[in-house]
Amino acid sequence: MAELKTYRYFAGNAWHEPATGRWFESENPATGEVWARVPDCGAEDVARAVAAAKAAFHDGPWGRMMPAERGRVLRRIGDVISAHAERLGAVELRDNGRLPNIAPGLRAGGWQVDSFHYYAGMCDKLEGRLIPAEVPHMHNYLTWEPFGVVALILPWNSPVGTLIWKLAPCLAAGNTVVIKPSEQASCSTLELMEVLEEAGLPPGVVNVVTGFGPTTGEPLIDHPDVRMVSFTGGAAGGRAAATIAARQVKPTVMELGGKSPQIVLPDADLGLAVNGVAAGIFPAGGQSCISGSRLLVHRSVIDAFTERLVNVVKKARTGPPDDPASQIGPIANRPHYEAILKRIAAAEAAGHRLLLDGRMACRDKGYYIGPTIFADVPNASELAQNEVFGPVVSTEAWDAEAEVIRTANDTPYGLAAGIWSRDVAKAMRMAGRIEAGTVYINNYFNAATQSPVGGWKQSGHGRENGWEGMRAFLQTKSVWLATDPHQADPFPA
C-alpha cells in the first residue's frame, strides 16, 4: 500500500496536529482503499480555531479592512484557486469519487470560482439606508454589519463547491470563519487551505477543523464566540445543528435534503424531458440535494416516457473516475453505499416494479451502483417520501393538474421541482403553486452565482448565492441621531 498522506488542521494560518492525538482514515471510494489520515479534532482544537477567527475579526486587519480592499483579497482568492483547479479537483475526486470532476468549475471563468469575483464586486456596493421615521428632528439610518465568527458546516457530496458558495459571501460581508467539513470528505477542504496561503489572507480569517459531529461539530456550533452557523447536509444533521445553535439563539442558514418532483405533462417534448430528468439525477449518482427523483408523469404518456428513460439511462457507463469512459462514478463512501443498497432492497420487497437495477454495476472493489428505476410507486410509500441520495428514481402516473400539484407538494421537503411542458403559461401557473425554493421549467439542475438557492419546509431556510446569499451573513443595525438634541425632564416638578 502506498504511504498515507497525513493532513493537519488549519488555524491562525498555521498547521496543527490534533490535541486529541487521534486521526481517522479517508477511503478512496473508487477502490475502497485508505489513502489519507485526517485530524480527529476535539474541543481544544475547536477553541484554538475560534480564537484565531475572533482575533482576526476584532484585533486583526480583517475587521478594520476597507470594503474595497476586502474585494481585492477575494479576487486574489479566486485567481489562486483557478491556478490550482486540477490539483483540487484530483484530491476531491480521490476523496469522494463523484463525477463530473469539479476542476472545470474552478478554472478561470468557471462558474464556481467566479463566486469570489462576483462577491468581490459587492464588497464596496453594500450601502445603508435612510429611514423616513415619523419622529421630528431625528436622523434614523440603517446599516448591515457582519456577525463576526461564523461556522460553516459542509456536506460530503460536494465539499469545495459548497464551501465556495458559503465562503465567498461570508468573507465579502466581513466575517471570519471556522469550517468543519464532513468526516466523510475532508481532504479537499484541507488541500484548499494550502492553496489559500498563496492569496495572502491575514491570519485567522479562514480556519478548518476536522472530525465528527458530536466531538467537533457540536463544540464548534456551541462555542460562545461563534455568532452564526451555515449548515449544508441532511435533514437529521440540520435538526441536530439547529438544536445546538438554539441554546444560544444563534441565527442559522440551513440547506438540507430534498425529494424533488419532476412533473411531465402530456404535451411535453418527451425527448427533452427524458434527457433532462436523466441529467438531473444520474451523472452525479443521485448524490445531490436537488436530484429530481420523484417522476410524476401524465398517464397518457407514462409508458412512452418510461420506455425512453430506460433506453437512455441503461447506456450509462458506471466506473472508476480515472477511466475516461466512465460517466457515473462511485458512491462517495461505504456507509452511504450500503444504505442505498438497503433502500433498493426494501423498495423491491415492498413490491415496487423494478425496471432497471443499478446493483448490476456493483464490483468487488469500490462502491458502485448504477441507475435504478422503479415504476408505479405511490407517493405515500417509503421510497417516494424519503430521500435516497443515490441513483434511484420512482415513477407515478397522474390524471389531473390539481392532483399532481397536491402530490408534488405532499412531502416534508421543498427544495426543487421540475416541470416539462410545451405550454409555458400552464407551466408558469403550476410553478406558482409548487412548494419549493427552486422550480425549473423545461430544464433541470442549473445554478448560477447570481441566483439564490434554498429550501422550503424541511429542506431548510435562508438562501445561498446572489444578493440574498450575502445578506444571510449580515445583521441589521438601526441608528438614531438627534439633529436637534433635546431631552425633556421625564419627571418634572
Coordinates of C-alpha atoms in Angstrom, one line a residue:
M1 CA 0.0 0.0 0.0
A2 CA 1.2 3.5 -0.9
E3 CA 2.2 5.7 2.0
L4 CA -0.8 7.5 3.5
K5 CA -0.9 11.3 3.3
T6 CA -1.3 12.8 6.7
Y7 CA -3.2 16.1 7.0
R8 CA -3.2 18.5 9.9
Y9 CA -5.9 21.1 10.7
F10 CA -5.6 24.8 9.9
A11 CA -5.9 27.6 12.4
G12 CA -4.4 31.1 12.5
N13 CA -2.6 30.5 9.2
A14 CA -0.7 27.6 10.7
W15 CA -1.0 23.8 10.6
H16 CA -1.6 21.9 13.8
E17 CA -1.7 18.3 14.9
P18 CA -4.9 17.5 16.9
A19 CA -4.7 17.8 20.7
T20 CA -6.5 14.5 20.9
G21 CA -3.6 12.8 19.2
R22 CA -6.1 11.0 17.0
W23 CA -6.6 10.8 13.3
F24 CA -9.2 9.0 11.2
E25 CA -8.8 7.5 7.7
S26 CA -10.2 8.5 4.3
E27 CA -11.1 5.8 1.8
N28 CA -10.9 6.2 -2.0
P29 CA -14.5 5.2 -2.9
A30 CA -13.3 4.0 -6.4
T31 CA -11.2 1.3 -4.8
G32 CA -12.2 1.1 -1.1
E33 CA -8.6 1.7 -0.2
V34 CA -7.4 4.0 2.6
W35 CA -5.2 6.8 1.2
A36 CA -5.1 9.6 3.8
R37 CA -5.3 10.4 7.5
V38 CA -7.3 13.3 8.8
P39 CA -7.2 15.0 12.2
D40 CA -9.8 14.0 14.7
C41 CA -10.2 17.4 16.3
G42 CA -11.8 17.9 19.7
A43 CA -13.0 20.9 21.8
E44 CA -9.4 22.2 22.4
D45 CA -8.7 22.3 18.7
V46 CA -12.0 24.0 18.0
A47 CA -11.3 26.6 20.7
R48 CA -7.9 27.4 19.0
A49 CA -9.5 27.8 15.6
V50 CA -12.4 30.0 17.0
A51 CA -9.9 32.1 19.0
A52 CA -7.9 32.7 15.8
A53 CA -11.0 33.7 13.9
K54 CA -12.1 36.0 16.7
A55 CA -8.7 37.7 16.9
A56 CA -8.7 38.3 13.1
F57 CA -12.1 39.9 13.3
H58 CA -11.7 42.1 16.4
D59 CA -7.9 42.7 16.6
G60 CA -6.5 41.9 13.2
P61 CA -6.7 43.8 9.9
W62 CA -9.7 41.9 8.6
G63 CA -12.3 43.6 10.9
R64 CA -10.9 47.1 10.1
M65 CA -10.2 46.5 6.4
M66 CA -12.0 48.8 3.9
P67 CA -14.6 47.0 1.8
A68 CA -12.8 47.7 -1.5
E69 CA -9.6 46.1 0.0
R70 CA -11.6 43.0 1.0
G71 CA -12.8 42.8 -2.5
R72 CA -9.3 42.7 -3.8
V73 CA -8.5 39.9 -1.4
L74 CA -11.5 37.9 -2.7
R75 CA -10.3 38.4 -6.3
R76 CA -6.9 37.0 -5.3
I77 CA -8.6 34.0 -3.7
G78 CA -10.5 33.3 -6.9
D79 CA -7.4 33.6 -9.1
V80 CA -5.3 31.4 -6.8
I81 CA -8.0 28.7 -6.7
S82 CA -8.2 28.8 -10.5
A83 CA -4.4 28.3 -10.7
H84 CA -4.8 25.1 -8.7
A85 CA -8.0 23.8 -10.2
E86 CA -6.6 20.5 -11.4
R87 CA -5.0 19.8 -8.0
L88 CA -8.1 20.5 -6.0
G89 CA -10.2 18.5 -8.5
A90 CA -7.9 15.5 -8.2
V91 CA -8.0 15.5 -4.4
E92 CA -11.8 15.8 -4.2
L93 CA -12.3 13.1 -6.8
R94 CA -10.0 10.8 -4.8
D95 CA -11.8 11.7 -1.6
N96 CA -15.4 11.3 -2.7
G97 CA -15.3 9.9 -6.2
R98 CA -18.2 11.9 -7.6
L99 CA -18.3 12.7 -11.3
P100 CA -18.1 15.0 -13.0
N101 CA -14.8 16.4 -11.8
I102 CA -15.1 19.8 -10.1
A103 CA -11.9 21.2 -11.8
P104 CA -13.7 22.8 -14.8
G105 CA -15.8 24.9 -12.4
L106 CA -12.7 26.1 -10.6
R107 CA -10.7 27.1 -13.7
A108 CA -10.6 30.8 -14.7
G109 CA -14.1 31.7 -15.8
G110 CA -15.6 28.7 -14.2
W111 CA -19.0 29.4 -12.6
Q112 CA -18.0 28.1 -9.1
V113 CA -14.8 30.1 -8.7
D114 CA -16.5 33.1 -10.2
S115 CA -18.3 33.4 -6.9
F116 CA -15.3 35.1 -5.5
H117 CA -15.2 37.7 -8.3
Y118 CA -18.9 38.2 -8.0
Y119 CA -18.9 38.9 -4.3
A120 CA -15.6 40.8 -4.6
G121 CA -17.6 43.3 -6.6
M122 CA -20.3 43.5 -4.0
C123 CA -17.9 44.4 -1.1
D124 CA -18.0 48.2 -1.8
K125 CA -21.6 48.2 -3.0
L126 CA -23.1 47.4 0.4
E127 CA -24.9 50.7 1.1
G128 CA -27.0 51.7 4.1
R129 CA -30.5 53.2 4.0
L130 CA -32.1 56.4 5.4
I131 CA -35.4 55.6 7.2
P132 CA -38.1 58.3 6.9
A133 CA -39.2 57.7 10.6
E134 CA -42.1 59.9 11.7
V135 CA -40.2 61.4 14.6
P136 CA -39.2 65.1 14.5
H137 CA -35.5 66.2 14.5
M138 CA -34.3 62.6 14.2
H139 CA -32.0 61.1 11.6
N140 CA -32.6 57.3 11.5
Y141 CA -30.4 55.2 9.3
L142 CA -29.8 51.5 8.8
T143 CA -26.6 49.6 8.3
W144 CA -25.7 46.0 7.6
E145 CA -22.8 44.6 9.6
P146 CA -21.0 41.3 9.9
F147 CA -21.7 38.8 12.7
G148 CA -18.1 38.1 13.5
V149 CA -17.0 34.5 13.7
V150 CA -19.2 32.2 11.5
A151 CA -19.2 28.4 11.5
L152 CA -19.5 26.8 8.0
I153 CA -20.6 23.1 8.1
L154 CA -20.1 21.2 4.9
P155 CA -21.5 18.0 3.3
W156 CA -19.5 15.2 1.8
N157 CA -21.1 15.2 -1.7
S158 CA -19.5 18.5 -2.9
P159 CA -17.2 19.9 -0.3
V160 CA -15.3 22.6 -2.3
G161 CA -18.3 23.7 -4.3
T162 CA -20.5 24.1 -1.3
L163 CA -17.7 25.8 0.6
I164 CA -17.2 28.4 -2.2
W165 CA -21.0 29.2 -2.1
K166 CA -20.7 29.9 1.6
L167 CA -17.1 31.3 1.9
A168 CA -17.2 34.0 -0.8
P169 CA -20.3 35.9 0.5
C170 CA -19.3 35.3 4.2
L171 CA -15.9 36.9 3.7
A172 CA -17.3 39.6 1.5
A173 CA -19.7 40.6 4.3
G174 CA -16.6 41.0 6.6
N175 CA -16.9 37.9 8.7
T176 CA -14.2 35.4 9.7
V177 CA -14.9 31.7 9.5
V178 CA -14.2 28.3 11.0
I179 CA -15.0 25.5 8.6
K180 CA -16.0 22.0 9.6
P181 CA -16.1 19.6 6.6
S182 CA -17.8 16.2 6.7
E183 CA -15.8 13.5 8.2
Q184 CA -16.5 11.5 5.0
A185 CA -14.8 14.1 2.7
S186 CA -12.4 16.5 4.5
C187 CA -9.3 16.3 2.3
S188 CA -10.2 18.7 -0.5
T189 CA -11.1 21.4 2.1
L190 CA -7.7 21.0 3.8
E191 CA -6.0 21.0 0.4
L192 CA -7.8 24.2 -0.4
M193 CA -6.2 25.8 2.7
E194 CA -2.8 25.1 1.4
V195 CA -3.8 26.9 -1.8
L196 CA -5.3 29.9 0.0
E197 CA -2.0 30.5 1.8
E198 CA -0.8 31.9 -1.6
A199 CA -3.7 34.5 -1.5
G200 CA -2.2 36.4 1.4
L201 CA -5.1 36.2 3.8
P202 CA -4.5 37.7 7.2
P203 CA -4.0 35.1 9.9
G204 CA -7.2 33.6 11.3
V205 CA -9.6 34.8 8.6
V206 CA -10.2 31.2 7.4
N207 CA -9.7 28.2 9.7
V208 CA -10.6 24.5 9.3
V209 CA -11.2 21.8 12.0
T210 CA -12.0 18.2 11.0
G211 CA -13.7 15.4 12.9
F212 CA -17.1 14.1 13.8
G213 CA -20.4 15.8 14.7
P214 CA -20.5 15.1 18.4
T215 CA -16.8 15.8 19.1
T216 CA -16.0 18.5 16.6
G217 CA -19.3 19.9 15.2
E218 CA -21.1 20.4 18.4
P219 CA -18.3 22.2 20.3
L220 CA -17.9 24.5 17.2
I221 CA -21.6 25.4 16.9
D222 CA -21.9 25.7 20.7
H223 CA -18.8 27.9 21.2
P224 CA -20.0 31.3 22.6
D225 CA -17.7 33.2 20.2
V226 CA -19.4 31.7 17.2
R227 CA -22.2 34.1 16.3
M228 CA -23.8 32.4 13.3
V229 CA -24.0 29.0 11.6
S230 CA -24.4 28.0 7.9
F231 CA -25.1 24.3 7.5
T232 CA -25.5 22.1 4.4
G233 CA -26.3 18.4 4.9
G234 CA -29.1 16.0 5.6
A235 CA -32.3 16.9 7.5
A236 CA -31.3 14.9 10.6
G237 CA -27.9 16.7 10.8
G238 CA -29.6 20.0 10.2
R239 CA -32.0 19.4 13.1
A240 CA -29.2 18.5 15.4
A241 CA -27.1 21.6 14.4
A242 CA -30.2 23.9 14.8
T243 CA -30.9 22.4 18.3
I244 CA -27.3 23.2 19.4
A245 CA -27.4 26.7 17.9
A246 CA -30.7 27.3 19.6
R247 CA -29.1 27.0 23.0
Q248 CA -27.6 30.5 22.5
V249 CA -30.2 31.6 20.0
K250 CA -27.7 31.8 17.1
P251 CA -29.1 32.5 13.6
T252 CA -28.7 29.7 11.1
V253 CA -28.9 29.1 7.4
M254 CA -29.9 25.5 6.6
E255 CA -29.7 23.9 3.2
L256 CA -30.9 20.4 3.8
G257 CA -32.3 17.4 1.9
G258 CA -34.9 17.1 -0.8
K259 CA -37.3 14.7 -2.6
S260 CA -37.8 16.8 -5.7
P261 CA -40.7 16.1 -8.1
Q262 CA -40.4 16.2 -11.8
I263 CA -43.8 16.7 -13.4
V264 CA -44.2 15.6 -17.1
L265 CA -47.3 17.0 -18.8
P266 CA -49.0 15.2 -21.7
D267 CA -47.8 17.9 -24.2
A268 CA -44.1 17.7 -23.1
D269 CA -41.3 17.1 -25.5
L270 CA -40.6 13.6 -24.3
G271 CA -37.0 13.5 -25.7
L272 CA -36.2 16.8 -23.9
A273 CA -37.9 15.6 -20.7
V274 CA -36.2 12.3 -20.6
N275 CA -32.7 13.8 -21.2
G276 CA -33.4 16.5 -18.6
V277 CA -34.7 14.0 -16.0
A278 CA -31.8 11.7 -16.6
A279 CA -29.2 14.5 -16.3
G280 CA -31.0 15.8 -13.2
I281 CA -30.0 12.8 -11.1
F282 CA -27.8 10.1 -12.6
P283 CA -24.5 11.6 -13.6
A284 CA -23.7 12.6 -10.0
G285 CA -25.0 9.2 -8.8
G286 CA -28.0 10.9 -7.3
Q287 CA -25.8 12.5 -4.7
S288 CA -27.2 16.0 -4.9
C289 CA -29.8 17.5 -2.7
I290 CA -31.8 18.8 -5.7
S291 CA -31.9 15.5 -7.6
G292 CA -35.3 15.1 -9.2
S293 CA -36.1 11.6 -8.0
R294 CA -39.9 11.6 -8.0
L295 CA -41.2 11.3 -11.6
L296 CA -44.8 12.3 -11.8
V297 CA -45.8 11.6 -15.4
H298 CA -49.2 12.0 -17.0
R299 CA -50.9 8.7 -17.5
S300 CA -51.3 9.2 -21.3
V301 CA -47.5 9.4 -21.8
I302 CA -46.1 7.4 -18.9
D303 CA -45.4 4.2 -20.8
A304 CA -43.7 6.0 -23.7
F305 CA -41.7 8.2 -21.3
T306 CA -40.6 5.3 -19.1
E307 CA -39.5 3.2 -22.1
R308 CA -37.4 6.1 -23.4
L309 CA -35.9 6.8 -20.0
V310 CA -34.8 3.2 -19.5
N311 CA -33.3 3.1 -23.0
V312 CA -31.4 6.3 -22.4
V313 CA -30.2 5.5 -18.9
K314 CA -29.2 1.9 -19.4
K315 CA -26.4 3.1 -21.7
A316 CA -24.7 5.0 -18.9
R317 CA -21.3 3.7 -18.1
T318 CA -20.6 3.4 -14.3
G319 CA -16.9 3.1 -13.4
P320 CA -13.8 4.5 -11.8
P321 CA -13.3 8.2 -12.1
D322 CA -9.8 7.7 -13.6
D323 CA -11.4 5.9 -16.6
P324 CA -12.2 8.4 -19.3
A325 CA -15.1 6.2 -20.4
S326 CA -16.8 6.4 -17.0
Q327 CA -19.9 8.6 -17.0
I328 CA -21.1 7.8 -13.4
G329 CA -18.6 7.4 -10.6
P330 CA -18.8 5.5 -7.3
I331 CA -21.0 6.3 -4.3
A332 CA -18.9 8.7 -2.1
N333 CA -18.4 6.4 0.9
R334 CA -19.0 2.9 2.2
P335 CA -21.7 3.7 4.8
H336 CA -23.8 5.5 2.2
Y337 CA -23.3 2.8 -0.4
E338 CA -24.6 0.2 2.0
A339 CA -27.6 2.4 2.9
I340 CA -28.6 2.8 -0.7
L341 CA -28.4 -0.9 -1.3
K342 CA -30.7 -1.4 1.7
R343 CA -33.2 1.2 0.3
I344 CA -33.2 -0.6 -3.1
A345 CA -33.8 -4.0 -1.5
A346 CA -36.6 -2.5 0.7
A347 CA -38.3 -0.9 -2.3
E348 CA -38.2 -4.3 -4.1
A349 CA -39.5 -6.1 -1.1
A350 CA -42.4 -3.6 -0.9
G351 CA -43.5 -4.8 -4.3
H352 CA -42.5 -1.8 -6.5
R353 CA -41.8 -2.7 -10.1
L354 CA -38.1 -2.6 -10.8
L355 CA -37.4 -1.6 -14.4
L356 CA -33.6 -1.0 -14.2
D357 CA -31.4 -2.5 -11.4
G358 CA -28.3 -0.5 -10.7
R359 CA -26.9 -3.2 -8.5
M360 CA -25.6 -4.8 -11.7
A361 CA -22.8 -2.2 -11.5
C362 CA -21.6 -3.4 -8.1
R363 CA -17.9 -4.5 -8.1
D364 CA -15.6 -6.4 -5.8
K365 CA -13.7 -3.2 -5.1
G366 CA -15.2 0.3 -4.8
Y367 CA -18.7 1.4 -4.1
Y368 CA -20.6 1.4 -7.4
I369 CA -24.3 1.5 -8.0
G370 CA -25.8 2.2 -11.5
P371 CA -29.1 4.0 -12.4
T372 CA -32.1 2.3 -10.8
I373 CA -35.7 2.9 -11.9
F374 CA -38.8 1.8 -10.1
A375 CA -42.3 2.1 -11.6
D376 CA -45.8 2.6 -10.2
V377 CA -44.6 3.9 -6.8
P378 CA -47.4 5.5 -4.8
N379 CA -46.5 8.9 -3.3
A380 CA -47.3 7.7 0.2
S381 CA -44.7 4.9 0.0
E382 CA -41.3 5.0 1.8
L383 CA -39.4 5.2 -1.5
A384 CA -41.4 8.3 -2.7
Q385 CA -41.3 10.1 0.6
N386 CA -37.8 9.7 1.8
E387 CA -34.5 10.9 0.3
V388 CA -32.3 8.1 -1.0
F389 CA -29.5 10.4 -2.1
G390 CA -28.5 7.9 -4.7
P391 CA -29.1 7.0 -8.4
V392 CA -32.7 5.8 -7.7
V393 CA -35.9 7.2 -9.2
S394 CA -39.6 6.3 -9.0
T395 CA -42.5 6.9 -11.3
E396 CA -46.1 7.5 -10.6
A397 CA -49.0 8.3 -13.1
W398 CA -51.4 11.2 -12.7
D399 CA -54.5 12.4 -14.5
A400 CA -55.5 15.9 -13.4
E401 CA -53.4 19.1 -12.8
A402 CA -54.9 19.7 -9.3
E403 CA -54.0 16.1 -8.4
V404 CA -50.4 16.3 -9.5
I405 CA -49.9 19.6 -7.7
R406 CA -51.1 18.0 -4.4
T407 CA -48.9 15.0 -5.0
A408 CA -45.8 17.2 -5.7
N409 CA -46.4 19.2 -2.5
D410 CA -47.2 16.1 -0.4
T411 CA -43.7 15.7 1.0
P412 CA -41.9 17.2 4.0
Y413 CA -39.3 18.6 1.6
G414 CA -39.4 21.6 -0.7
L415 CA -36.0 22.2 -2.3
A416 CA -36.6 22.0 -6.0
A417 CA -39.0 20.8 -8.7
G418 CA -39.1 20.4 -12.5
I419 CA -42.0 20.9 -14.9
W420 CA -41.9 19.7 -18.5
S421 CA -44.5 21.2 -20.9
R422 CA -44.7 23.0 -24.3
D423 CA -47.5 25.2 -22.7
V424 CA -45.3 27.8 -21.0
A425 CA -48.3 29.6 -19.5
K426 CA -49.5 26.5 -17.8
A427 CA -46.1 25.6 -16.6
M428 CA -45.7 29.0 -15.1
R429 CA -49.0 28.8 -13.4
M430 CA -48.1 25.4 -11.9
A431 CA -44.7 26.7 -10.8
G432 CA -46.5 29.3 -8.7
R433 CA -48.3 26.5 -6.8
I434 CA -45.3 24.3 -6.2
E435 CA -43.9 24.5 -2.7
A436 CA -40.2 24.6 -3.4
G437 CA -37.3 27.1 -3.3
T438 CA -36.4 26.5 -7.0
V439 CA -38.6 25.4 -9.9
Y440 CA -37.1 24.5 -13.3
I441 CA -39.3 24.7 -16.5
N442 CA -38.1 22.6 -19.4
N443 CA -34.6 22.3 -17.9
Y444 CA -33.1 20.9 -14.6
F445 CA -30.1 21.2 -12.4
N446 CA -28.9 24.6 -13.4
A447 CA -27.3 27.0 -11.0
A448 CA -25.5 30.3 -11.1
T449 CA -23.7 32.5 -8.6
Q450 CA -26.2 35.3 -9.2
S451 CA -29.3 33.1 -8.5
P452 CA -30.3 32.3 -4.9
V453 CA -31.0 28.7 -3.8
G454 CA -32.5 27.3 -0.7
G455 CA -35.4 25.2 0.6
W456 CA -38.9 25.4 1.9
K457 CA -40.3 23.2 4.7
Q458 CA -37.8 20.7 6.0
S459 CA -35.4 21.4 3.1
G460 CA -34.2 24.4 5.2
H461 CA -34.3 28.1 5.4
G462 CA -32.2 31.0 4.3
R463 CA -30.5 31.4 0.9
E464 CA -27.2 30.9 -0.7
N465 CA -25.9 32.7 -3.9
G466 CA -27.0 36.1 -5.2
W467 CA -27.6 39.2 -3.0
E468 CA -29.6 37.0 -0.6
G469 CA -26.6 34.8 -0.1
M470 CA -24.5 37.7 1.2
R471 CA -27.4 39.2 3.1
A472 CA -27.6 36.0 5.1
F473 CA -24.2 36.8 6.6
L474 CA -25.1 40.3 7.7
Q475 CA -27.1 41.6 10.6
T476 CA -29.1 44.8 10.6
K477 CA -28.5 47.8 12.8
S478 CA -30.7 50.9 13.2
V479 CA -29.1 54.1 14.4
W480 CA -31.0 57.2 15.7
L481 CA -29.2 60.5 15.6
A482 CA -30.8 63.6 17.1
T483 CA -30.4 66.5 14.8
D484 CA -31.8 69.0 17.4
P485 CA -30.7 67.3 20.7
H486 CA -33.2 68.0 23.4
Q487 CA -34.4 65.6 26.1
A488 CA -37.2 66.8 28.4
D489 CA -37.0 66.1 32.1
P490 CA -39.1 62.9 32.5
F491 CA -40.1 63.8 36.0
P492 CA -41.0 67.5 36.0
A493 CA -41.8 69.0 39.4

